[in-house]
Amino acid sequence: MVQHRRAAGVAIALLALAAVASPVSAAPKTGPLGNFKHIVVIYEENHSFDNLYGLWGDVNGQHVVGLGDADAAHTTQIAQDATPFQCLLQTDVNLRTTLQTPAGPLTETCTQDVTLGNGSTAHISSAFGQNPGAPAGPYKIDTYIPATAHTCPPLNNLFGFANGILDPNGGPGGCTRDLVHRFYQEQYQLNGGMQNRYITGSDSAAMSFGYYDTTKLPIYDYLHANGAPKYVIADHFFQAAFGGSFLNHQFLIAAAPPAFSGTGSTRTVLDASGFPRGASGTGCSGPYPLYSSTSCVFDGNTTQACPGVGGLACGDYAVNTVLPWYQPTSTGFANKIRPIDDTTTPMNIGDLMSNAAVSWAYYGGGWDNAAGIVGGRGWTNGNGPTCSDPEGPAAGAPADGDGLHAGWPYCPHYSYQQHHYPFAYFLRYAPGTDDRATHLLDEQDFFWAASNGQLPSVSFVKPLGSENEHPGYASEPNGSNHLVDLIQAVMKGPQAGNTLIVVTYDEFGGQWDHASPPGQGNNLAAHDQWGPGTRIPALLVARSFVRSGVDHTYLDTLSIMRTIEQQWNLGDLGHRDATVNSLANAVSKGRP
């Protein structure tokens, strides 16, 4: 079990990043990567497979399981009273019939009343559905909010528009509103593999039931252009853990949730249906327009107490966002967690790689500014005494968990997300340590390393929030363009011939997908009380692939860790990483 203790006497110092030295690694053994010497993992944000890649289409005559394969049983969404939705409630301001858009108001085509759990009635009026008619199906988002729509929030107020910004009052990029994506909510939405409660379990209602025209995405255009590298699309790849970004970043590197002693201020309390939504009008948490309970419950950051609602995780674990103790950190929306002590026992894939002399780095967008790396390749905040980059607050970061180190040089970008940098939660990578200076780097260091042939054996790349495709505060097309830039950086570099790029997403972002995850009414692949959750997009891209193809192997985020463990003979962390499938079969699809 993961243990925590206060980090005593860890000095926090400014890190002056020198030029990246030539990486030295243990020679790869015969493993799932074959003769690839480098793997680059690009970790994007918050989309299900059907939402983003559902219209990908066949690849060289090989079928990709997408929206066309969704049967009625796993598509039709049901209300809390189990009534099928014939009319879809919309909360994004650009999808509602009551507000004026540049093209004019949407015309009401349906109404429906459904009964909530507390006996009250929710009235739906919408342009998405027909009366009378069959159950409403998913819809194409970019028909209503195209890439040209001015619906994106300003950098200095990214989270101030819960229901989006009415076109044309925002910035360009076709942003939608954000959607809830939390641990217990997703399990309710999955409904044991029926995939039919995404709308009811969402604060955004039917925003969760939309999809993009895959063929218009920049990543799709890039991979289908003349001279593009070959690729393998993995159409049975699932997020490792239920819920959101924090937990899935922890699973990416540690395969387990951090232990965290739950208290009244953090502990989740569930109703009988396993949902953390309180009765209307009681002040309980959660703006869910189509869900209500007769009991007052609480949507916390940690698991429910034991014993709890049966079949759902309980105990002392952080499953929704908590913040790191040291800089870069923040205040307000989540508790801070004391550093996880991995100084004696390896507790993440970075520890295993370092102990085996396998070179690696986690390249994060905005890291140098947020972590106070003055003079680093990503540093843009001058010489103080305040933060000078207008894309972040001049006052800089608030104090850390010890009440120290506020302000300059800790100068995060407005869209910097502390919980997207999982190694910062571990004591071995605390400020002032050699491991932090060596392995936790800025995205600008990745571009430099790729162009100069200095990529380590293993690279994790995490774009800054404004470029990571996250609904609400990032533009999908702009984020996809940035993804192409990252891939091209490798393809244009001298290590392209022996580098495998893996592109995937941390989690579903609250978006429906029709494919039932392992463990949800089936035993198709490894699973436990933490996941896996909804199916997410995944691509393998390599200059040395001789063909493009499709892999149907059941995989999840931990398959990346398993691949690294096997390729460099690292052993495992003793969690689900020991039992998941590796990427070996997917890699073989691109080989002769």
mmCIF file of C-alpha atoms in Angstrom, residues 56 83 276:
data_model
loop_
_atom_site.group_PDB
_atom_site.id
_atom_site.type_symbol
_atom_site.label_atom_id
_atom_site.label_comp_id
_atom_site.label_asym_id
_atom_site.label_seq_id
_atom_site.Cartn_x
_atom_site.Cartn_y
_atom_site.Cartn_z
ATOM 1 C CA TRP A 56 -12.114 7.132 -38.218
ATOM 2 C CA THR A 83 -37.184 6.092 -19.358
ATOM 3 C CA PRO A 276 -22.478 11.519 -4.865
#
